[in-house]
CSV table of C-alpha atoms in Angstrom, one decimal:
chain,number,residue,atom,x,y,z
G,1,UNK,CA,-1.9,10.0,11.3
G,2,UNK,CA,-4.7,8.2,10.0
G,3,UNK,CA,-6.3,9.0,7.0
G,4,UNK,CA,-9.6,9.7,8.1
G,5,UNK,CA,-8.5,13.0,10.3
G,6,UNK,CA,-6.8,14.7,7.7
G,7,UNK,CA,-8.1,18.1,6.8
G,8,UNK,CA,-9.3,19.3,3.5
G,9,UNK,CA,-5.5,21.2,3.1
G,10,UNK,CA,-4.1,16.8,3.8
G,11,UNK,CA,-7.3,15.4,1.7
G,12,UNK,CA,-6.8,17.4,-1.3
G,13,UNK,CA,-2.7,16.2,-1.5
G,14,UNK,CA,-3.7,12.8,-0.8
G,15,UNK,CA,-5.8,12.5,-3.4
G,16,UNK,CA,-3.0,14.3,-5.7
G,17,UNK,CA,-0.5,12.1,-4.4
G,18,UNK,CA,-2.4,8.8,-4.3
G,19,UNK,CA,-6.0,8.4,-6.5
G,20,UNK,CA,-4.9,8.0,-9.8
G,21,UNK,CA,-8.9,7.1,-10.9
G,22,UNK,CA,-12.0,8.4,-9.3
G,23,UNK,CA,-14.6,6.2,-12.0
G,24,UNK,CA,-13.0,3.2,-9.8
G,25,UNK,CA,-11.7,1.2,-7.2
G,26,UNK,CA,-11.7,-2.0,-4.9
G,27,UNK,CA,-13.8,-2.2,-1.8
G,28,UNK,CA,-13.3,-4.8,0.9
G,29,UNK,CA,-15.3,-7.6,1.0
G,30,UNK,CA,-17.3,-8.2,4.7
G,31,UNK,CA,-15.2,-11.6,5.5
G,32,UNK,CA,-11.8,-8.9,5.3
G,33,UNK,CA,-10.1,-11.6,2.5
G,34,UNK,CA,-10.6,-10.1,-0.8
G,35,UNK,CA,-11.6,-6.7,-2.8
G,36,UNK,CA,-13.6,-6.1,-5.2
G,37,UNK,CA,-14.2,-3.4,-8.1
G,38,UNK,CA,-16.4,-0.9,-7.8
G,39,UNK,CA,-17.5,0.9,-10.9
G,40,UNK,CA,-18.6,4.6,-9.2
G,41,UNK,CA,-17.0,7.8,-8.1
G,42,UNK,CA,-14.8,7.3,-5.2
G,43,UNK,CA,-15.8,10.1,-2.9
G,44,UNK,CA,-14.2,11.7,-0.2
G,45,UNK,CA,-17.2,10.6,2.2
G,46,UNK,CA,-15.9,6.7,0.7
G,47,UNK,CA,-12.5,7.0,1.2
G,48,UNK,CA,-11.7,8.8,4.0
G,49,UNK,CA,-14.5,6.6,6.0
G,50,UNK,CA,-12.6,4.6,9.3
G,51,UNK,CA,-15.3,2.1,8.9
G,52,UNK,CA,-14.3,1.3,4.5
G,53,UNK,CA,-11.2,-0.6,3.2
G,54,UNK,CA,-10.7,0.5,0.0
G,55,UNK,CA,-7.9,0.5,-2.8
G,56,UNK,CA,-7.0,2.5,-5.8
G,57,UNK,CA,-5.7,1.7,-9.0
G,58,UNK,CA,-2.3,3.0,-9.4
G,59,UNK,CA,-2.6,3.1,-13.2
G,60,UNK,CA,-4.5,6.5,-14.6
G,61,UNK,CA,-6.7,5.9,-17.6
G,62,UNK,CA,-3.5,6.7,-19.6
G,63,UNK,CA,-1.7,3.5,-18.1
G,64,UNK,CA,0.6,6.0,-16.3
G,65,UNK,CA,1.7,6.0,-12.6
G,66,UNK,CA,2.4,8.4,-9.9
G,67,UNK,CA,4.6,6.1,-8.0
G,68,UNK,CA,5.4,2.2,-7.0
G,69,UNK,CA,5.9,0.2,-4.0
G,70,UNK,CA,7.6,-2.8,-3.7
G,71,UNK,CA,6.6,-5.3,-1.2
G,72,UNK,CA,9.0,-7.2,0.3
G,73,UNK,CA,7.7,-9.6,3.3
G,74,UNK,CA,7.2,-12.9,4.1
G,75,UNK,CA,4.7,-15.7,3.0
G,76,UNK,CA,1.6,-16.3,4.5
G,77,UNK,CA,2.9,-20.0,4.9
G,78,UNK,CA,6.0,-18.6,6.5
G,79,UNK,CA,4.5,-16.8,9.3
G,80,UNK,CA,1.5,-18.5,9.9
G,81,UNK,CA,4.2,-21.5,11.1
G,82,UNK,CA,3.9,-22.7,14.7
G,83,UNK,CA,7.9,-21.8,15.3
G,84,UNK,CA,7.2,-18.5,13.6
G,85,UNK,CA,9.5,-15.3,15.2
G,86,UNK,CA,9.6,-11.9,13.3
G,87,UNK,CA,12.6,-11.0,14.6
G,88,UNK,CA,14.7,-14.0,12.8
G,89,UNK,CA,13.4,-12.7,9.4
G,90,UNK,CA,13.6,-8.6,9.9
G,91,UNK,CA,17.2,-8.2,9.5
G,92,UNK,CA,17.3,-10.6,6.0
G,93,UNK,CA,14.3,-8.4,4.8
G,94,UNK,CA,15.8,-5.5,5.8
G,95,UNK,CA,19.0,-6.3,3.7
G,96,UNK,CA,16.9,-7.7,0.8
G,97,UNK,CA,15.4,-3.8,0.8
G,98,UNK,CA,18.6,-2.5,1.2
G,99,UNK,CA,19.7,-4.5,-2.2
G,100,UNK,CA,16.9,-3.8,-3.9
G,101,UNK,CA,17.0,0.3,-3.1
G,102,UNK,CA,21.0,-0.3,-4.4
G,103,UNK,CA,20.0,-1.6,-7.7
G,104,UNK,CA,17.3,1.3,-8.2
G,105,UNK,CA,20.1,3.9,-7.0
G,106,UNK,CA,21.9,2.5,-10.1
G,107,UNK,CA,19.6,3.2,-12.2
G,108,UNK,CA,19.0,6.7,-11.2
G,109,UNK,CA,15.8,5.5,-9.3
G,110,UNK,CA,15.3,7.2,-5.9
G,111,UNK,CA,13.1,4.9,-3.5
G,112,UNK,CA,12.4,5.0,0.4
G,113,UNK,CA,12.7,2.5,2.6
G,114,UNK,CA,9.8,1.8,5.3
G,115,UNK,CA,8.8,-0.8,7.3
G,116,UNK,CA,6.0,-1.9,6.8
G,117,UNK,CA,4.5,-2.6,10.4
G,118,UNK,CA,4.6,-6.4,10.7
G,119,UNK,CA,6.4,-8.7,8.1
G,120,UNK,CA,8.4,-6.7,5.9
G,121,UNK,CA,9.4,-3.4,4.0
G,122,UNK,CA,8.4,-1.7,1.1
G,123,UNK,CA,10.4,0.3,-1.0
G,124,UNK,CA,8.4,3.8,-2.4
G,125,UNK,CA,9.5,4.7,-6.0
């Protein structure tokens, strides 16, 4: 489900599970390369809006977070290459996420798996 039709219930526990600072966050540029900061309220009419890219900061004004992810994909170099194949590098990334979720468990640190839709997994802490 995309973001944008959520209900007020979804909205309400996506903002409590993800915004960590409403006096902030990064908008995406026009060209789709980069983000920027922006220094206003992040409203709901901002952030749930199909047509906005935006980004929040995961650290609260307390430098506290909610929750990590850890990216683990390609480089752009890697699969922007002419002999490029997705499926020769899933099942190593897969296993690097696999290690990396086994070193957390030892620490007492529960994290998901997912993948993330093209190049890679993340891990949610």
């Amino acid at each position: 489900m995309k973001k944008q039709n959520l209900n007020s219930t979804e909205r309400k526990v996506y903002r409590e599970l993800f915004i960590n600072r409403d006096d902030v966050f990064k908008r995406q540029d026009n060209q789709g390369k980069g983000y920027y900061d922006v220094h206003e309220t992040l409203t709901d009419e901002i952030l749930f809006n199909p047509k906005e890219n935006v980004g929040s900061y995961q650290l609260d004004k307390n430098n506290k977070v909610r929750y990590a992810v850890l990216d683990i994909d390609l480089k752009k170099d890697v699969y922007e290459s002419q002999d490029f194949n997705i499926d020769d590098w899933l099942p190593r990334l897969q296993q690097q996420a696999k290690i990396a979720n086994s070193l957390l468990k030892a620490k007492s640190i529960d994290a998901l798996i997912e993948f993330s839709g093209f190049k890679g997994y993340h891990l949610w802490i």
